[in-house]
Short mmCIF file of C-alpha atoms in Angstrom, two decimals:
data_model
loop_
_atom_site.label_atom_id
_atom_site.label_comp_id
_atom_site.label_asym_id
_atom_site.label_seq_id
_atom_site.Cartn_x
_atom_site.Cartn_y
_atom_site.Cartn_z
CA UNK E 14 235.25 -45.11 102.15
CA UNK E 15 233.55 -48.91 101.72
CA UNK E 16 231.15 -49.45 99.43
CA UNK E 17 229.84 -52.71 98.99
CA UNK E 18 227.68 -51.96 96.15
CA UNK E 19 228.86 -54.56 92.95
CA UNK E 20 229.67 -52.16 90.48
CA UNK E 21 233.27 -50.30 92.51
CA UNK E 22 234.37 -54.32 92.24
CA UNK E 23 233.23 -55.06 88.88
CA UNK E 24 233.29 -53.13 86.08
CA UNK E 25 234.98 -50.05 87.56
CA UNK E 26 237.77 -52.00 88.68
CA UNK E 27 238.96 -53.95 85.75
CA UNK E 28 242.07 -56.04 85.46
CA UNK E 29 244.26 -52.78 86.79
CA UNK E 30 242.75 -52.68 90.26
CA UNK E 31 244.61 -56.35 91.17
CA UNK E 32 248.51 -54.40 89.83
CA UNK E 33 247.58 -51.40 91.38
CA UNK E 34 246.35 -52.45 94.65
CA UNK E 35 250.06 -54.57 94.42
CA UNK E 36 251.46 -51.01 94.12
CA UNK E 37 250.66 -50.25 96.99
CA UNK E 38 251.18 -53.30 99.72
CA UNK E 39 253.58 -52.14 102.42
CA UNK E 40 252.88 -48.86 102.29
CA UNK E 41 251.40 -48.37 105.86
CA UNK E 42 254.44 -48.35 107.74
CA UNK E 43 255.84 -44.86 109.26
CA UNK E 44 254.50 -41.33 107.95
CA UNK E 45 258.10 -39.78 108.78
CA UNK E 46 259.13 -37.93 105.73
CA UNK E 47 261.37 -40.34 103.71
CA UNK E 48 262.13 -38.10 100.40
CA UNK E 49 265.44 -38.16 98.56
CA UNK E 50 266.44 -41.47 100.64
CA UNK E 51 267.32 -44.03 98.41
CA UNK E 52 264.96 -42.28 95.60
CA UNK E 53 261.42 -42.61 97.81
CA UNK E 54 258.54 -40.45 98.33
CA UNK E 55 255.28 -40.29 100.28
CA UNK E 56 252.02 -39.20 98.89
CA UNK E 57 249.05 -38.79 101.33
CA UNK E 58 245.47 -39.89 99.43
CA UNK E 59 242.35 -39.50 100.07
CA UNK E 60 241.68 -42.14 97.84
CA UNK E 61 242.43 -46.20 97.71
CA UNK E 62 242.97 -48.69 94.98
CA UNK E 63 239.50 -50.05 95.05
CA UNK E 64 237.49 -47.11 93.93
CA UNK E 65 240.33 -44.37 92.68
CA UNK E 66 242.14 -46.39 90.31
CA UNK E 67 241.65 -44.61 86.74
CA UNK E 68 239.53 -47.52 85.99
CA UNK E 69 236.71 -47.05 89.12
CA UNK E 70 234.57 -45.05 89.79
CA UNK E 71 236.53 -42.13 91.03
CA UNK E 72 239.84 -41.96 88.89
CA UNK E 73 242.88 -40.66 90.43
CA UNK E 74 246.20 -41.39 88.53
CA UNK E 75 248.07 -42.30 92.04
CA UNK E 76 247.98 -46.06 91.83
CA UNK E 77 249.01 -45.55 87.99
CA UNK E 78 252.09 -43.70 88.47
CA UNK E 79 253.28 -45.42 91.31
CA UNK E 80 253.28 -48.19 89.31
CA UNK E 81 254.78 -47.01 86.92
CA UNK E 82 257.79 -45.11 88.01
CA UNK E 83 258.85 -48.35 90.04
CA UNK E 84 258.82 -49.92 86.80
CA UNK E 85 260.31 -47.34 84.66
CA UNK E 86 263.44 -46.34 87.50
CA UNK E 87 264.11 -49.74 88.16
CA UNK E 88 262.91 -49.38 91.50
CA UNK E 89 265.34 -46.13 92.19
CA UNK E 90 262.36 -43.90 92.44
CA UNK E 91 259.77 -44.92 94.66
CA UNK E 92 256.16 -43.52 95.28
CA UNK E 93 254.51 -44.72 98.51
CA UNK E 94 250.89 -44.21 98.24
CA UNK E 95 249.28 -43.57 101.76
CA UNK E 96 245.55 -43.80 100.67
CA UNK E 97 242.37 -43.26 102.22
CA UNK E 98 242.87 -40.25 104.54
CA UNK E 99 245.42 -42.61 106.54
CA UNK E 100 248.25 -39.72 107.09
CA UNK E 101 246.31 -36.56 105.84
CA UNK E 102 242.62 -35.41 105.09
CA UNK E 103 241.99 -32.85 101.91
CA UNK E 104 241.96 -30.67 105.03
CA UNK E 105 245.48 -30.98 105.86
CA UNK E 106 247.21 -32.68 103.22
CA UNK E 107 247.94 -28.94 101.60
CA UNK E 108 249.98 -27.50 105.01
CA UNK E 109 251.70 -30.68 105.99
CA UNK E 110 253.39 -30.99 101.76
CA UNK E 111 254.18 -27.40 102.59
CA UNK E 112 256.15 -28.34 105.68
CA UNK E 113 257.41 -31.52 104.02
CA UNK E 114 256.32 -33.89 106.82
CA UNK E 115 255.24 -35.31 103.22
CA UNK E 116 256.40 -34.94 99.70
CA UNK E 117 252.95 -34.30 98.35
CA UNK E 118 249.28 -34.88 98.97
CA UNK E 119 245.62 -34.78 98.02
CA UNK E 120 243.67 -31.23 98.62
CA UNK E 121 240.49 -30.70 96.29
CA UNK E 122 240.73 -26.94 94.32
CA UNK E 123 238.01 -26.34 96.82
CA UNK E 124 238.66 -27.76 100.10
CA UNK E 125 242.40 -25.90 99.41
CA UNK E 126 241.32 -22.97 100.02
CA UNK E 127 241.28 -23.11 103.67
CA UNK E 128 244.84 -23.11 103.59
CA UNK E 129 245.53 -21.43 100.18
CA UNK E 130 242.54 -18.88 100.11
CA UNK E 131 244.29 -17.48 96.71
CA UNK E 132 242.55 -20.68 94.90
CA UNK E 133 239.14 -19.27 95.21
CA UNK E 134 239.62 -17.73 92.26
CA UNK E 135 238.79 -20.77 90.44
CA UNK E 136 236.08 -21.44 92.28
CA UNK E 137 234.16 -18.07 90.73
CA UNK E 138 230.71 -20.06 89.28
CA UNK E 139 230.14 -21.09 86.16
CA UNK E 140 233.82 -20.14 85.06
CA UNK E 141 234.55 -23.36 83.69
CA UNK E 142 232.02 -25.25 80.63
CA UNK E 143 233.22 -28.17 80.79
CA UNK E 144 235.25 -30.47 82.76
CA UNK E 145 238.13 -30.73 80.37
CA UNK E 146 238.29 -27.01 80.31
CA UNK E 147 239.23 -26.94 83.95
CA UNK E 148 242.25 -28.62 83.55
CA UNK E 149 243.03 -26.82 80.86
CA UNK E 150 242.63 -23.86 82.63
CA UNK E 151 245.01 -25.21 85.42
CA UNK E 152 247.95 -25.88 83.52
CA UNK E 153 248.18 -23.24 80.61
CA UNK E 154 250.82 -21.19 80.75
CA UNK E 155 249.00 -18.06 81.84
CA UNK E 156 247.93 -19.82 84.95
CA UNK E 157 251.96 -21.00 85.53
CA UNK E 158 253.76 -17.77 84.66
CA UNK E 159 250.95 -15.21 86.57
CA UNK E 160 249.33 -17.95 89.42
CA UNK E 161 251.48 -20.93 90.14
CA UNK E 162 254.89 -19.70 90.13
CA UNK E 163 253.67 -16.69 92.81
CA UNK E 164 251.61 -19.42 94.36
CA UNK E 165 254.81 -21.43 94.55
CA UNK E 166 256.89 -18.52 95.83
CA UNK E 167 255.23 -18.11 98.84
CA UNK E 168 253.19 -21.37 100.11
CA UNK E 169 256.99 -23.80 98.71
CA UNK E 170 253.76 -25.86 97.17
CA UNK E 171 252.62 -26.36 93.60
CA UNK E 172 250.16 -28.69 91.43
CA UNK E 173 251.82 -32.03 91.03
CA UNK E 174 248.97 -33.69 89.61
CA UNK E 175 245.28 -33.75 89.12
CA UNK E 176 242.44 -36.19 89.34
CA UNK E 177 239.67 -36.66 86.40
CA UNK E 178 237.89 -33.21 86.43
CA UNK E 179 233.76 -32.79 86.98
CA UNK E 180 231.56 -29.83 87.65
CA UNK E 181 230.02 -29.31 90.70
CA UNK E 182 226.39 -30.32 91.43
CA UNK E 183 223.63 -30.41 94.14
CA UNK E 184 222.64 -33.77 95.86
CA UNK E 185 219.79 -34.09 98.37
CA UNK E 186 218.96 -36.92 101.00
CA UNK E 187 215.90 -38.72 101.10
CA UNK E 188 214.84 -36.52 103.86
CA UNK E 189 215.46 -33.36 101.99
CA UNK E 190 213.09 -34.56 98.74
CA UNK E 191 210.60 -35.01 101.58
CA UNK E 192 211.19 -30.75 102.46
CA UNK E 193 210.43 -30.27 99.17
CA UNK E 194 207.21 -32.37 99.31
CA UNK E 195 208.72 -35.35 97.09
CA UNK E 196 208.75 -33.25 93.69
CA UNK E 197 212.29 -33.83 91.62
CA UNK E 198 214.33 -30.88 92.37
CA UNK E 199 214.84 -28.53 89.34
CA UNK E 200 214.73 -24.97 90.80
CA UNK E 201 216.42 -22.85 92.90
CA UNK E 202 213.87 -22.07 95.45
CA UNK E 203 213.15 -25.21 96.20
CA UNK E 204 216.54 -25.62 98.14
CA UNK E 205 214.95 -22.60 100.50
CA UNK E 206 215.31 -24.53 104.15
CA UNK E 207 217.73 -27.04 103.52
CA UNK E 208 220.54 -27.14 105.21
CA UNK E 209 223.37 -27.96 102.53
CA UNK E 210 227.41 -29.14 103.23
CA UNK E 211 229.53 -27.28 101.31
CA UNK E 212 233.84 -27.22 100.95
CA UNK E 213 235.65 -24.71 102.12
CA UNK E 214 235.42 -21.97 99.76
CA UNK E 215 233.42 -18.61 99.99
CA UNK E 216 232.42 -19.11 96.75
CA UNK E 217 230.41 -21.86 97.88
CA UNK E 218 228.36 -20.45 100.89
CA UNK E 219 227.53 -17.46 98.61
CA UNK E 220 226.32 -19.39 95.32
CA UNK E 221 224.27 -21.97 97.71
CA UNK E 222 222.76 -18.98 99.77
CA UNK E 223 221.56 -17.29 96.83
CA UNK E 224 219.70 -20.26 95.88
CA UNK E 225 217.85 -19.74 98.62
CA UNK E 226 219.72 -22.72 100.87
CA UNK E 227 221.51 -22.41 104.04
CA UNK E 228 225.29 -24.03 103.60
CA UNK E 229 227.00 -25.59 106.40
CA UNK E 230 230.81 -26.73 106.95
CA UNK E 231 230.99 -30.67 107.95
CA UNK E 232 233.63 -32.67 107.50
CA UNK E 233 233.71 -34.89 104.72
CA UNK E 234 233.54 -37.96 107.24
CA UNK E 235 230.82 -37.10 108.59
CA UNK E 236 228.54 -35.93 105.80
CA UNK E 237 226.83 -39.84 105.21
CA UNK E 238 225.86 -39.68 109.10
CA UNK E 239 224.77 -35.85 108.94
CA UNK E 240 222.52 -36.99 105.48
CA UNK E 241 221.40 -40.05 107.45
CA UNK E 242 220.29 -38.57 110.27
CA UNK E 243 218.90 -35.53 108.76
CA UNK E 244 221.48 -33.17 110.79
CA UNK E 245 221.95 -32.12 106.54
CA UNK E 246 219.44 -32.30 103.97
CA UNK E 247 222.36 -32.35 101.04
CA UNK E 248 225.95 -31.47 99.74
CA UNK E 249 227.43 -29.65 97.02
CA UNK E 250 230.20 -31.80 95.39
CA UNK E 251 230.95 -33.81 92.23
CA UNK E 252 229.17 -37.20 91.41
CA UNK E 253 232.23 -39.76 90.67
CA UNK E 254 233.80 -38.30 94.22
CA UNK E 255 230.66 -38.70 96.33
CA UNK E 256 229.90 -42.21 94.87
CA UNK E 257 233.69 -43.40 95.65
CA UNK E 258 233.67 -41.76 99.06
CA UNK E 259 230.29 -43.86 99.93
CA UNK E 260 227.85 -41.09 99.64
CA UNK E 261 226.06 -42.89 97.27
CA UNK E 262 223.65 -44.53 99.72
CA UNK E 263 222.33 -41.70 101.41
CA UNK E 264 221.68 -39.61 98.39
CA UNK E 265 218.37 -39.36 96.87
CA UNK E 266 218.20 -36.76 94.33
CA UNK E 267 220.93 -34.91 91.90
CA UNK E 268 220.67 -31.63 89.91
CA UNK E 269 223.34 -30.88 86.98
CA UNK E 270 223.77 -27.65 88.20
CA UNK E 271 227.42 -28.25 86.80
CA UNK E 272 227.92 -24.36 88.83
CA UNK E 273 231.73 -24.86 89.86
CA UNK E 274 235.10 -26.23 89.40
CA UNK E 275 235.78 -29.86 90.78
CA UNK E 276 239.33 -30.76 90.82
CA UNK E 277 241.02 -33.30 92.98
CA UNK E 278 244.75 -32.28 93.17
CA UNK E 279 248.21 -33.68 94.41
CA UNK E 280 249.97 -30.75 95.82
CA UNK E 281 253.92 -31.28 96.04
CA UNK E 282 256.27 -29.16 98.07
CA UNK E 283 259.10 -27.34 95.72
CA UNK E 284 261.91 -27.79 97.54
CA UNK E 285 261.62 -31.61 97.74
CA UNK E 286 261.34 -31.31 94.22
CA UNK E 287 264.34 -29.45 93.14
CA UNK E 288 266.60 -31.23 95.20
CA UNK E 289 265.90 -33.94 93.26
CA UNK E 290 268.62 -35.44 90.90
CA UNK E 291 267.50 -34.75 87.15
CA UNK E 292 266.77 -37.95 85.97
CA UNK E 293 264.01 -38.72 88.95
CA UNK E 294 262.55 -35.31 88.03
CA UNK E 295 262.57 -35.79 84.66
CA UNK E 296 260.84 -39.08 85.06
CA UNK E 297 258.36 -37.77 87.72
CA UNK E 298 257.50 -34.56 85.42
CA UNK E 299 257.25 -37.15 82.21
CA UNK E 300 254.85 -39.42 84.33
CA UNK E 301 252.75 -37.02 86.35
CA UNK E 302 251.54 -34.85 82.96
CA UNK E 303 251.22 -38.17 80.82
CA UNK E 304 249.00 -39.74 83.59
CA UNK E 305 246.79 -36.43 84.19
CA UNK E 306 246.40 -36.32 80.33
CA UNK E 307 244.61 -40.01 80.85
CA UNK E 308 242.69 -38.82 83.62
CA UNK E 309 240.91 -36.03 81.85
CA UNK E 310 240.75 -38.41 78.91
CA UNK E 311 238.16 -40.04 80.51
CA UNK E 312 235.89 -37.54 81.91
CA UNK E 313 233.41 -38.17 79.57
CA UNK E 314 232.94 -41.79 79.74
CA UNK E 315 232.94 -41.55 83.33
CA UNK E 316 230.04 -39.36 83.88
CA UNK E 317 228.15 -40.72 81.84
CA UNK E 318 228.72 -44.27 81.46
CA UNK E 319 230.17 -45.32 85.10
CA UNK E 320 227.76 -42.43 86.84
CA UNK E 321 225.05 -42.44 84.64
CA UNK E 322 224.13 -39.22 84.68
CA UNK E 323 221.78 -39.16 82.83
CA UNK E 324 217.71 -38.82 83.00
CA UNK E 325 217.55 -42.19 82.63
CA UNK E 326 220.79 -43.67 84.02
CA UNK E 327 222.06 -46.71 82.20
CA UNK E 328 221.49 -49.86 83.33
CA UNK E 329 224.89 -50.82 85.69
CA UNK E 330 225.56 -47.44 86.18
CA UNK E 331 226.15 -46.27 89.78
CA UNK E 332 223.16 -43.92 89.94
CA UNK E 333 221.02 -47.10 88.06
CA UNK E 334 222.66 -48.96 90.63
CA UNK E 335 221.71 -46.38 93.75
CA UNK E 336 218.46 -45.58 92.41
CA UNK E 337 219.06 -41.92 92.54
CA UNK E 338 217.02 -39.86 90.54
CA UNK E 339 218.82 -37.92 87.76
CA UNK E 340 217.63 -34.40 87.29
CA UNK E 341 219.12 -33.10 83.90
CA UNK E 342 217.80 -29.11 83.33
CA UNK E 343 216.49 -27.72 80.25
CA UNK E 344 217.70 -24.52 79.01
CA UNK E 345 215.11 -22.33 80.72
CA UNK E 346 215.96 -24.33 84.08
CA UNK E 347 219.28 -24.14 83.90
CA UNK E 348 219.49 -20.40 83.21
CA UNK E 349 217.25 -20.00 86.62
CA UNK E 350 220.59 -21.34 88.62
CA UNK E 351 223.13 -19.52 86.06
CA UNK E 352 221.65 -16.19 86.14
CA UNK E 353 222.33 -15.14 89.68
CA UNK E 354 225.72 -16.18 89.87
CA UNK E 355 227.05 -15.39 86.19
CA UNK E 356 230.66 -13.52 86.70
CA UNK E 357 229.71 -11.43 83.75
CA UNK E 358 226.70 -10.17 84.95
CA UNK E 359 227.40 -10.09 88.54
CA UNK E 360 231.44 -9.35 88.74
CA UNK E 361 230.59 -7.45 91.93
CA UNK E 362 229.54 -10.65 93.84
CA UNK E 363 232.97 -12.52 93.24
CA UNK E 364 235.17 -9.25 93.53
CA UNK E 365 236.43 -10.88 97.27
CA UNK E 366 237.87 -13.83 94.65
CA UNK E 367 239.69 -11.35 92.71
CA UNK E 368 240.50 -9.17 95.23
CA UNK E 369 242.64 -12.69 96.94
CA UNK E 370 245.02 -12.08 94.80
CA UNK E 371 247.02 -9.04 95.35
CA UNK E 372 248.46 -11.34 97.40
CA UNK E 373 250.48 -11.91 94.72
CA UNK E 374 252.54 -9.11 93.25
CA UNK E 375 253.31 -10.53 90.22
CA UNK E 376 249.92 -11.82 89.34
CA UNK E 377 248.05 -8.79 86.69
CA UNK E 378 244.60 -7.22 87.87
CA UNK E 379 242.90 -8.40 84.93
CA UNK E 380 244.11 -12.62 85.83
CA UNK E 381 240.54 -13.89 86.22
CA UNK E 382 239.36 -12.02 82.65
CA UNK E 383 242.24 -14.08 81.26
CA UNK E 384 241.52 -17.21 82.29
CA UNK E 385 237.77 -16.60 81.75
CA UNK E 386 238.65 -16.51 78.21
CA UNK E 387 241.08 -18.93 77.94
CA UNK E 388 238.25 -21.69 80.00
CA UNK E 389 236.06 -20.56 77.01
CA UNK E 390 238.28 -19.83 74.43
CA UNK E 391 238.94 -21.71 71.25
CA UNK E 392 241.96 -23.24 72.83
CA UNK E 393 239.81 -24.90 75.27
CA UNK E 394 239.58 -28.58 73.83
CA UNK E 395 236.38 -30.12 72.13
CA UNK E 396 235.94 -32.84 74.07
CA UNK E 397 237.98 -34.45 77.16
CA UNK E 398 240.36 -36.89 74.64
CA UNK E 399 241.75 -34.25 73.03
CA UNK E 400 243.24 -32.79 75.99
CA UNK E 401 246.75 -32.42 76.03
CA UNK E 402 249.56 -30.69 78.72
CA UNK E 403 251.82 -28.26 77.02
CA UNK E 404 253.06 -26.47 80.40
CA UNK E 405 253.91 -28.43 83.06
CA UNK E 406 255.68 -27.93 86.75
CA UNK E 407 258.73 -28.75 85.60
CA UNK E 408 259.17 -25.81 83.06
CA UNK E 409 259.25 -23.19 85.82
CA UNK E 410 261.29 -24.81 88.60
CA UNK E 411 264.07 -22.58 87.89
CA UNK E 412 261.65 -19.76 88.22
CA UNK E 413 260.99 -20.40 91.46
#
């Protein structure tokens, strides 16, 4: 997770990253589960203070509210932050909150579904327009009373908090603008060859294969050496996640494909939460929705001020910085990637999504319509800083 490149210390960082990395000193002793004892809590990051404060390049709220409920409880409530993968990955984070070895911990929407499969369902392409609408999406009260509180019910886990939201794009190595003879990378067919990393999720192996690529599962460690080396040609991810993970470097080309849902996510386990007295909860539920109400705030400015993406990046920006090239689709383009994987025209290829979730009783047959709608519905806000939380975890504790 290093990068040495001068924009994660210098702008990105700002005057926060110096309190927030303070946050966080002493936090690497024991991973035994501490909850409830003397008011502390563990929370397992993928992330660190250097480049996922909500001030870097890839913003998680972590560092924020750590910080802030030790000042706010007087130091009664304490949130350890274990960051950067130290005592779980985003591919085990998700089953060790559920076991409460931890309290909570990072698990991307996506890379959750290998141990919630339900999620795929909001993974279903081109679902969400726009980052903020994600979130939105997430925590409306549809997605509590027919998703979350089922969800809940049978994994003891919910959403505790979430990350600044991005769609999902397509990033190539060096070696895999070379496949396509050097030319930018603007269509569909061209990925026909390349061998591309994807999360988890059956959602997607199936859009990436019907662009003609062939998707792989790597780890997320190992994806710079597999781009390096040319065991991978490319990745499907989010921009601000790959630059603050160190992809950066090896990555040569994007495409706004902007094709799925990308959501980094604290999961916390239930129980650990309702056994908590109602002051600490009331404090963690006031902190948590404020803090992921600044995240999404800033999705905006983030890609395309601190990412740059952009045709031409601006100068300072990490792709400027990089020198990746920016591929930004006109209409005509961008219906080429749409087209094939549109849930309206093609419900029958995401029917395995939907079908996920007569897992849970409760949860009606017509869920993804409804959230459909309500991703590009008139409640779904303008632009990211007019996003606010008006359901929250805490509302449906006692439901659980």
């Amino acid at each position: 997770m290093t990068n040495n490149k001068s924009w994660t210390r210098r702008a990105l960082l700002g005057a926060g990253g110096a309190t927030l990395t303070a946050s966080t000193a002493g936090c690497l002793g024991s991973v035994r589960n501490t909850g409830n004892q003397n008011g502390q809590f563990t929370v397992g990051e993928i992330g660190n203070s250097d480049d996922n404060c909500l001030d870097c390049i890839s913003p998680s709220p972590s560092f924020a509210i750590a910080e802030r409920l030790r000042t706010e409880s007087d130091g009664e409530l304490t949130m350890t932050v274990q960051p950067s993968n130290q005592i779980c990955s985003s591919a085990s984070c998700g089953t060790k909150v559920q076991s409460n070895v931890i309290e909570a911990g990072y698990g991307s929407i996506g890379n959750s579904t290998a141990f919630f499969p339900e999620n795929q369902i909001w993974l279903v392409p081109y679902t969400f327009p726009s980052p903020e609408s994600i979130t939105h999406t997430l925590v409306h009260e549809e997605a509590w009373e027919n998703f979350w509180v089922p969800f809940a019910r049978k994994y003891n886990v919910l959403p505790f908090y979430y990350w600044t939201p991005a769609l999902r794009d397509v990033f190539i190595s060096e070696g895999g603008t070379q496949l396509i003879g050097g030319d930018d990378l603007r269509r569909p067919e061209q990925l026909e060859g390349l061998i591309i990393r994807r999360t988890a999720s059956r959602a997607a192996a199936e859009s990436l294969s019907t662009w003609s690529a062939s998707p792989t599962e790597v780890s997320w460690g190992d994806t710079v050496q597999g781009m390096e080396t040319g065991v991978i040609d490319g990745l499907e991810t989010w921009s601000s996640v790959a630059i603050g993970s160190g992809m950066g470097s090896v990555i040569d080309q994007v495409v706004e494909t902007s094709f799925m849902c990308g959501q980094g996510t604290i999961w916390v386990n239930t129980d650990w939460l309702k056994s908590l007295p109602d002051g600490h909860r009331e404090l963690l539920a006031d902190t948590t929705r404020e803090l992921t109400e600044q995240a999404v705030a800033i999705a905006d400015e983030l890609v395309d001020e601190r990412v740059g993406q952009r045709e031409s990046p601006p100068d300072g920006s990490a792709w400027d910085e990089l020198g990746v090239t920016v591929n930004i689709l006109d209409d005509d383009e961008r219906q080429a990637w749409v087209d094939p994987l549109d849930p309206r025209e093609n419900p029958e290829k995401w029917a395995p999504e939907r079908e996920l979730l007569e897992n849970f009783e409760e949860t009606p047959d017509d869920f993804y319509d409804r959230i459909y709608e309500i991703a590009n519905g008139n409640g779904t806000p303008d632009s990211p800083s007019e996003f606010t939380i008006d359901a929250w975890w805490d509302d449906y504790l006692d439901e659980i």
